[in-house]
Short mmCIF file of C-alpha atoms and ligand atoms in Angstrom, two decimals:
data_model
loop_
_atom_site.label_atom_id
_atom_site.label_comp_id
_atom_site.label_asym_id
_atom_site.label_seq_id
_atom_site.Cartn_x
_atom_site.Cartn_y
_atom_site.Cartn_z
CA MET A 1 -2.81 2.95 51.33
CA LYS A 2 -4.10 2.02 47.88
CA MET A 3 -2.44 -1.41 47.66
CA ASP A 4 -4.67 -4.45 48.21
CA GLY A 5 -3.81 -7.23 50.66
CA VAL A 6 -1.35 -5.21 52.77
CA LEU A 7 -0.82 -6.28 56.38
CA LYS A 8 -0.95 -2.86 58.00
CA LEU A 9 1.30 -2.63 61.02
CA TYR A 10 2.36 0.96 60.41
CA PHE A 11 -0.56 2.57 62.23
CA GLY A 12 -0.43 3.80 65.81
CA GLU A 13 -3.76 2.43 66.93
CA SER A 14 -5.48 -0.71 68.03
CA ASN A 15 -7.82 -2.37 65.55
CA LEU A 16 -10.38 -2.85 68.35
CA PRO A 17 -13.47 -0.68 67.90
CA THR A 18 -14.52 1.82 70.57
CA PRO A 19 -16.43 -0.16 73.24
CA ASP A 20 -20.22 -0.09 72.81
CA TYR A 21 -20.92 1.48 76.21
CA ILE A 22 -18.94 4.58 75.14
CA LYS A 23 -20.83 4.79 71.83
CA ARG A 24 -24.13 4.50 73.70
CA ALA A 25 -23.04 7.23 76.13
CA ALA A 26 -22.31 9.54 73.17
CA SER A 27 -25.79 8.92 71.68
CA LYS A 28 -27.39 9.52 75.05
CA ALA A 29 -25.36 12.72 75.52
CA MET A 30 -26.68 14.02 72.19
CA GLU A 31 -30.23 13.15 73.24
CA ASP A 32 -29.61 14.84 76.60
CA GLY A 33 -28.70 18.09 74.86
CA TYR A 34 -24.88 18.08 74.99
CA THR A 35 -24.86 19.71 71.58
CA TYR A 36 -24.11 23.28 72.66
CA TYR A 37 -20.93 25.24 73.34
CA SER A 38 -19.25 24.39 76.63
CA GLU A 39 -16.35 25.82 78.69
CA ASN A 40 -12.98 26.39 76.98
CA ALA A 41 -11.31 24.21 79.60
CA GLY A 42 -13.87 21.42 79.17
CA LEU A 43 -17.05 20.32 80.95
CA PRO A 44 -16.61 20.84 84.71
CA GLY A 45 -18.03 17.33 85.26
CA LEU A 46 -15.38 15.75 83.05
CA ARG A 47 -12.60 17.68 84.75
CA GLN A 48 -13.90 16.51 88.13
CA ASP A 49 -13.99 12.92 86.86
CA LEU A 50 -10.44 13.27 85.54
CA ALA A 51 -9.29 14.48 88.95
CA ALA A 52 -11.06 11.50 90.58
CA TYR A 53 -9.47 9.16 88.01
CA TYR A 54 -5.99 10.49 88.87
CA ARG A 55 -6.67 10.01 92.55
CA ARG A 56 -7.84 6.43 91.95
CA VAL A 57 -5.31 5.33 89.32
CA HIS A 58 -2.19 7.38 90.12
CA ASP A 59 -2.78 8.47 93.72
CA VAL A 60 -2.30 12.08 92.63
CA ALA A 61 -4.47 14.99 93.84
CA LEU A 62 -5.35 17.57 91.18
CA ASP A 63 -7.51 20.67 91.24
CA PRO A 64 -10.07 20.04 88.49
CA GLN A 65 -10.86 23.74 88.07
CA ALA A 66 -7.32 25.05 87.91
CA GLU A 67 -4.95 22.31 86.78
CA ILE A 68 -6.82 20.31 84.11
CA VAL A 69 -7.75 21.47 80.59
CA VAL A 70 -9.70 19.18 78.28
CA THR A 71 -8.47 19.29 74.67
CA ALA A 72 -9.62 17.94 71.32
CA SER A 73 -7.00 15.12 71.37
CA GLY A 74 -3.55 14.38 72.74
CA VAL A 75 -1.92 16.15 69.83
CA GLN A 76 -4.00 19.25 70.56
CA ALA A 77 -2.90 19.08 74.21
CA LEU A 78 0.71 19.13 73.00
CA ASN A 79 -0.01 21.93 70.55
CA LEU A 80 -1.83 24.11 73.07
CA GLY A 81 0.58 23.41 75.91
CA ILE A 82 3.80 23.93 73.97
CA ARG A 83 2.43 27.12 72.42
CA CYS A 84 1.94 28.54 75.90
CA LEU A 85 5.55 27.83 76.81
CA LEU A 86 7.73 28.86 73.88
CA ASN A 87 8.63 32.13 72.23
CA PRO A 88 10.06 32.34 68.70
CA GLY A 89 13.76 31.47 68.72
CA ASP A 90 13.55 29.41 71.93
CA GLU A 91 15.07 25.95 71.97
CA ALA A 92 13.37 22.80 73.21
CA LEU A 93 15.13 19.53 74.00
CA VAL A 94 13.28 16.48 72.68
CA LEU A 95 14.16 12.93 73.68
CA THR A 96 14.14 10.78 70.54
CA PRO A 97 13.41 8.44 68.76
CA VAL A 98 9.87 9.63 69.26
CA TRP A 99 6.55 10.24 67.52
CA PRO A 100 7.52 13.30 65.47
CA ASN A 101 4.56 15.62 66.18
CA GLY A 102 6.10 17.21 69.29
CA ALA A 103 9.13 18.47 67.35
CA ALA A 104 6.88 19.59 64.49
CA ILE A 105 4.73 21.60 66.93
CA ILE A 106 7.86 23.23 68.37
CA ARG A 107 8.85 24.25 64.82
CA MET A 108 5.34 25.59 64.18
CA ASP A 109 5.91 27.92 67.13
CA ASN A 110 9.04 29.22 65.36
CA ALA A 111 11.13 27.59 68.04
CA ILE A 112 13.91 25.04 67.55
CA PRO A 113 13.66 21.37 68.54
CA VAL A 114 17.01 19.95 69.65
CA GLU A 115 16.89 16.16 69.43
CA VAL A 116 18.74 14.17 72.06
CA PRO A 117 18.68 10.41 71.38
CA LEU A 118 18.04 7.79 74.03
CA PRO A 119 20.92 5.34 73.53
CA LEU A 120 20.35 1.60 73.70
CA CYS A 121 22.32 0.45 76.76
CA GLY A 122 22.35 -3.36 76.82
CA ASP A 123 18.73 -4.38 76.54
CA ARG A 124 17.21 -1.06 77.58
CA TYR A 125 16.99 2.48 76.24
CA ALA A 126 18.21 5.03 78.78
CA VAL A 127 18.32 8.80 79.23
CA ASP A 128 21.75 10.21 78.43
CA PHE A 129 22.04 13.06 80.95
CA ASP A 130 25.51 14.06 79.68
CA ALA A 131 24.05 14.52 76.20
CA LEU A 132 21.17 16.56 77.67
CA ARG A 133 23.62 18.83 79.50
CA ALA A 134 25.70 19.22 76.35
CA ALA A 135 22.61 20.25 74.35
CA LEU A 136 21.68 23.10 76.74
CA THR A 137 22.10 26.70 75.56
CA PRO A 138 20.92 29.98 77.08
CA ARG A 139 17.84 29.72 74.79
CA THR A 140 16.73 26.31 76.09
CA ARG A 141 13.28 26.60 77.67
CA LEU A 142 11.75 23.15 77.63
CA LEU A 143 12.41 19.42 77.70
CA LEU A 144 9.87 17.11 76.05
CA TYR A 145 9.86 13.38 76.68
CA THR A 146 7.37 10.58 76.03
CA SER A 147 6.92 7.75 78.49
CA PRO A 148 5.77 5.10 77.67
CA SER A 149 7.40 5.87 74.36
CA ASN A 150 6.16 5.61 70.84
CA PRO A 151 8.09 3.99 69.11
CA LEU A 152 10.47 2.51 71.71
CA GLY A 153 8.10 1.18 74.36
CA TRP A 154 10.68 2.63 76.78
CA VAL A 155 9.28 3.72 80.13
CA ALA A 156 11.25 6.21 82.23
CA SER A 157 12.57 4.43 85.33
CA ASP A 158 12.15 5.85 88.79
CA ALA A 159 15.73 7.15 88.74
CA GLU A 160 15.26 8.63 85.27
CA GLN A 161 12.12 10.46 86.39
CA ASP A 162 14.04 11.86 89.38
CA GLY A 163 16.88 12.85 87.06
CA LEU A 164 14.63 14.54 84.48
CA LEU A 165 12.80 16.50 87.16
CA ALA A 166 16.04 17.56 88.85
CA PHE A 167 17.54 18.54 85.49
CA ALA A 168 14.50 20.66 84.61
CA ARG A 169 14.51 22.34 88.03
CA ARG A 170 18.24 23.01 87.97
CA HIS A 171 18.18 24.56 84.51
CA ASP A 172 14.87 26.35 84.88
CA LEU A 173 13.18 24.42 82.09
CA TRP A 174 9.59 23.38 81.54
CA LEU A 175 9.28 19.63 81.67
CA VAL A 176 6.67 18.38 79.20
CA ALA A 177 5.73 14.73 79.65
CA ASP A 178 3.63 13.00 77.00
CA GLU A 179 1.92 10.22 78.97
CA VAL A 180 -0.75 9.15 76.46
CA TYR A 181 0.31 5.49 76.75
CA ASP A 182 0.40 5.39 80.56
CA ARG A 183 -2.28 2.69 80.83
CA LEU A 184 -0.63 0.41 78.25
CA TYR A 185 2.01 -0.82 80.66
CA TYR A 186 3.22 -4.39 81.16
CA ALA A 187 5.89 -4.05 83.86
CA GLY A 188 3.74 -3.16 86.87
CA PRO A 189 2.90 -5.44 89.81
CA SER A 190 -0.29 -6.42 87.95
CA LEU A 191 -1.75 -5.76 84.54
CA GLY A 192 -3.79 -2.56 84.68
CA THR A 193 -1.30 -0.75 86.91
CA PRO A 194 -0.32 2.41 85.04
CA ALA A 195 3.19 3.45 84.17
CA PRO A 196 4.12 5.80 87.04
CA SER A 197 3.24 9.39 86.17
CA ILE A 198 5.77 12.17 86.71
CA LEU A 199 2.92 13.92 88.56
CA ARG A 200 3.64 11.63 91.51
CA LYS A 201 7.11 13.11 91.90
CA ALA A 202 6.56 16.74 90.97
CA THR A 203 4.73 19.30 93.07
CA ARG A 204 1.94 21.37 91.58
CA ARG A 205 4.28 24.38 91.71
CA ASP A 206 6.81 22.72 89.40
CA ALA A 207 7.11 23.89 85.80
CA LEU A 208 5.46 20.71 84.54
CA LEU A 209 2.98 19.99 81.79
CA VAL A 210 1.57 16.51 81.14
CA THR A 211 -0.33 15.68 77.96
CA GLN A 212 -2.91 12.92 77.76
CA SER A 213 -5.49 11.32 75.52
CA PHE A 214 -8.53 9.05 75.44
CA SER A 215 -7.31 7.61 72.12
CA LYS A 216 -5.14 4.70 73.22
CA THR A 217 -6.59 3.63 76.58
CA PHE A 218 -10.21 3.60 75.44
CA CYS A 219 -9.81 2.87 71.68
CA MET A 220 -11.12 6.34 70.83
CA THR A 221 -8.61 7.54 68.22
CA GLY A 222 -11.22 9.00 65.86
CA TRP A 223 -13.12 10.82 68.58
CA ARG A 224 -10.35 13.37 69.20
CA LEU A 225 -10.32 13.90 72.94
CA GLY A 226 -7.46 14.49 75.34
CA TRP A 227 -6.41 16.69 78.22
CA LEU A 228 -3.47 18.47 79.70
CA ILE A 229 -2.39 18.95 83.28
CA ALA A 230 -0.23 21.96 84.06
CA ARG A 231 0.79 24.41 86.70
CA ARG A 232 -2.24 26.62 87.18
CA ASP A 233 -0.86 29.75 85.48
CA VAL A 234 -0.20 27.82 82.29
CA ALA A 235 -3.42 25.81 82.54
CA GLU A 236 -5.32 29.10 82.71
CA LYS A 237 -3.51 30.43 79.63
CA ALA A 238 -4.09 27.17 77.75
CA ALA A 239 -7.84 27.37 78.42
CA GLN A 240 -7.89 30.98 77.18
CA LEU A 241 -5.87 30.13 74.10
CA ASN A 242 -8.20 27.23 73.31
CA GLU A 243 -10.94 29.79 72.59
CA PHE A 244 -9.03 30.79 69.45
CA VAL A 245 -8.08 27.27 68.37
CA VAL A 246 -11.15 25.01 68.72
CA SER A 247 -12.89 26.85 71.60
CA HIS A 248 -13.45 23.47 73.26
CA ALA A 249 -13.60 19.75 72.57
CA THR A 250 -16.94 18.42 71.27
CA SER A 251 -19.48 18.56 74.10
CA PHE A 252 -21.16 15.14 73.68
CA ILE A 253 -17.79 13.44 73.25
CA GLN A 254 -16.65 14.92 76.54
CA ARG A 255 -19.79 13.54 78.14
CA ALA A 256 -19.15 10.08 76.63
CA ALA A 257 -15.61 10.23 78.00
CA GLN A 258 -17.04 10.47 81.51
CA SER A 259 -18.49 6.99 80.93
CA ALA A 260 -15.14 5.75 79.64
CA LEU A 261 -13.46 6.88 82.87
CA ALA A 262 -16.19 5.35 85.03
CA HIS A 263 -16.58 1.97 83.31
CA GLY A 264 -13.42 1.40 81.26
CA GLU A 265 -11.27 -0.83 83.47
CA GLU A 266 -12.68 -4.23 82.48
CA GLU A 267 -12.34 -3.68 78.74
CA LEU A 268 -8.90 -2.18 79.31
CA LEU A 269 -7.72 -5.30 81.14
CA ARG A 270 -8.95 -7.52 78.30
CA MET A 271 -7.09 -5.36 75.79
CA LEU A 272 -3.93 -5.39 77.91
CA GLU A 273 -3.92 -9.20 78.10
CA ARG A 274 -4.23 -9.38 74.34
CA LEU A 275 -1.54 -6.73 73.80
CA ARG A 276 0.89 -8.43 76.17
CA ASP A 277 0.43 -11.75 74.35
CA ASN A 278 0.96 -10.00 71.01
CA ARG A 279 4.08 -8.29 72.30
CA ASP A 280 5.54 -11.58 73.53
CA PHE A 281 4.66 -13.30 70.25
CA CYS A 282 6.42 -10.58 68.20
CA LEU A 283 9.45 -10.48 70.50
CA ASP A 284 9.82 -14.22 70.26
CA ALA A 285 9.54 -14.18 66.47
CA LEU A 286 11.96 -11.26 66.05
CA ARG A 287 14.56 -12.56 68.48
CA ARG A 288 14.97 -15.70 66.36
CA LEU A 289 16.17 -13.60 63.43
CA PRO A 290 19.91 -13.18 62.94
CA GLY A 291 21.10 -9.56 63.00
CA VAL A 292 18.00 -8.29 64.80
CA THR A 293 18.19 -6.70 68.27
CA VAL A 294 14.93 -5.91 69.98
CA PRO A 295 14.64 -4.68 73.57
CA ALA A 296 11.44 -5.74 75.37
CA PRO A 297 9.11 -2.74 75.45
CA ASP A 298 7.52 -2.11 78.85
CA GLY A 299 4.70 0.01 77.47
CA ALA A 300 2.66 1.22 74.47
CA PHE A 301 2.06 -1.21 71.56
CA TYR A 302 5.15 -1.11 69.39
CA VAL A 303 8.36 -3.05 68.94
CA PHE A 304 11.35 -1.23 67.51
CA PRO A 305 13.82 -3.83 66.23
CA ARG A 306 17.28 -2.67 65.21
CA ILE A 307 18.60 -4.44 62.12
CA ASP A 308 22.33 -4.92 61.57
CA GLY A 309 23.53 -3.17 58.44
CA LEU A 310 20.36 -1.12 57.96
CA ILE A 311 21.25 2.41 56.85
CA ASP A 312 18.12 3.45 54.96
CA SER A 313 15.00 2.35 56.87
CA PHE A 314 12.71 4.20 54.46
CA ALA A 315 14.03 2.26 51.46
CA PHE A 316 13.86 -0.95 53.52
CA CYS A 317 10.19 -0.41 54.40
CA TRP A 318 9.35 0.58 50.83
CA LYS A 319 10.91 -2.60 49.46
CA LEU A 320 9.32 -4.73 52.20
CA LEU A 321 5.92 -3.28 51.32
CA HIS A 322 6.28 -3.81 47.59
CA GLU A 323 7.79 -7.27 47.78
CA THR A 324 5.81 -8.78 50.65
CA LYS A 325 2.82 -6.47 51.25
CA LEU A 326 3.80 -5.90 54.84
CA GLY A 327 3.49 -2.26 55.94
CA ILE A 328 5.64 -1.05 58.85
CA ALA A 329 7.13 2.36 59.75
CA PRO A 330 10.76 3.34 59.06
CA GLY A 331 12.77 4.22 62.17
CA VAL A 332 14.12 7.35 60.48
CA ALA A 333 10.65 8.91 60.83
CA PHE A 334 11.15 9.11 64.60
CA GLY A 335 14.13 11.47 64.64
CA ALA A 336 17.70 11.16 65.88
CA GLY A 337 18.62 7.60 66.82
CA GLY A 338 15.75 6.09 64.79
CA GLU A 339 17.66 5.19 61.63
CA GLY A 340 18.69 1.55 61.57
CA SER A 341 15.43 0.39 63.15
CA VAL A 342 11.81 -0.12 62.10
CA ARG A 343 8.60 0.23 64.07
CA ILE A 344 6.04 -2.55 64.14
CA CYS A 345 2.67 -1.91 65.81
CA TYR A 346 1.47 -5.12 67.46
CA ALA A 347 -2.06 -3.95 68.29
CA ALA A 348 -3.50 -6.14 65.53
CA GLU A 349 -5.03 -9.58 65.78
CA ARG A 350 -2.91 -12.73 65.63
CA ALA A 351 -4.36 -13.62 62.22
CA ILE A 352 -2.45 -10.57 60.95
CA LEU A 353 0.62 -10.70 63.18
CA GLU A 354 1.49 -14.32 62.36
CA PRO A 355 1.75 -13.92 58.57
CA ALA A 356 3.37 -10.50 59.15
CA MET A 357 6.21 -12.03 61.17
CA GLU A 358 6.62 -14.75 58.53
CA ARG A 359 6.86 -12.17 55.74
CA PHE A 360 9.33 -10.11 57.76
CA ALA A 361 11.54 -13.14 58.43
CA ARG A 362 11.42 -14.24 54.80
CA PHE A 363 12.31 -10.75 53.58
CA LEU A 364 15.24 -10.48 56.00
CA SER A 365 16.60 -13.78 54.75
CA THR A 366 16.85 -12.33 51.21
CA SER A 367 19.49 -9.82 50.08
CA TRP A 368 17.26 -6.87 51.03
CA ASP A 369 20.04 -4.29 50.93
C1 LIG B 1 3.32 9.60 71.83
C2 LIG B 1 2.00 10.09 71.33
N1 LIG B 1 1.50 11.20 71.86
C3 LIG B 1 0.31 11.68 71.46
C4 LIG B 1 -0.41 11.05 70.48
C5 LIG B 1 -1.70 11.69 70.06
O1 LIG B 1 -2.83 10.99 70.29
P1 LIG B 1 -4.23 11.63 69.91
O2 LIG B 1 -3.99 12.91 69.19
O3 LIG B 1 -4.94 10.62 69.07
O4 LIG B 1 -4.93 11.86 71.21
C6 LIG B 1 0.09 9.89 69.87
C7 LIG B 1 -0.63 9.22 68.78
O5 LIG B 1 -0.15 8.33 68.11
C8 LIG B 1 1.33 9.39 70.31
O6 LIG B 1 1.87 8.28 69.79
#
């Protein structure tokens, strides 16, 4: 953080600022008096708009009063939701490599995360259902997966979604789906089509909890706003529990988020075009390098190249940073299956990505190990 001249590709956010219309909506909301306490589950108007957004974007019908809880970020949605589901000593299956906060939250609840890696099968990561079955114990209560995935860019296929839902139903588990990157998806019939939500397959009576965020889709990382969707008994508990955590997300930010939902599609499309170009540029540059395997990510904004012979990704990234001033994230940070790879965030401008890929290639051509 303190070094000058570092090309920073270790962050999990776009370098685009929050669009002006959202900033203006927040100012107006403050002027309009959205500076008081509001409902624990979020402004009713925002929950209604979220339900309308799901109908429009995912073709899913939700009850805004009973099935949606607004939270102060995606990570708070995970925290609140998981806390409602686990007792101390319970076990939770977590598909890895993955952003580590889910497993950390499980530990904070005095429960035990059991990591089950997604193996790389050919040019695609895939769910290993045999490994999931083998990891079950009588204490297993929950299965957490992230699709689109940070750091893999993996998106659960139709068959994998069916399989995960059937597995959860058969073994009486809660299925927790982190879908914060659903709009950053490049494999749909057209850009802007979301990654299919598990909500399309599940019924509202299923033991399902989906966590979501305004951070990635609307470039609102610093605003701290998200939501969760859950079966109504758990949604009700989550809203009650929120009283003792943050009470509710900031009122004027919730109001600004209503504008994001109403007017965000054009900016989103522009960002997606840019991200897809960046992804293709990075894939092309990385695939030229000997000893590097990199599956094409279908979603999010990361590539996760695997490097032959890499056994200490932390040391690799440290040396890369100090010798070339390129900052990327070590794969080991993302749990089981992550060692041997590194994560590169490609949501930066080309003027950064181009020299970054050059530095990476040059470093790999030296005796880095
Ligand atoms: C997979 C995943 N889930 C959730 C989040 C949380 O997003 P936020 O707390 O900014 O809403 C992130 C952020 O990087 C993420 O990568």
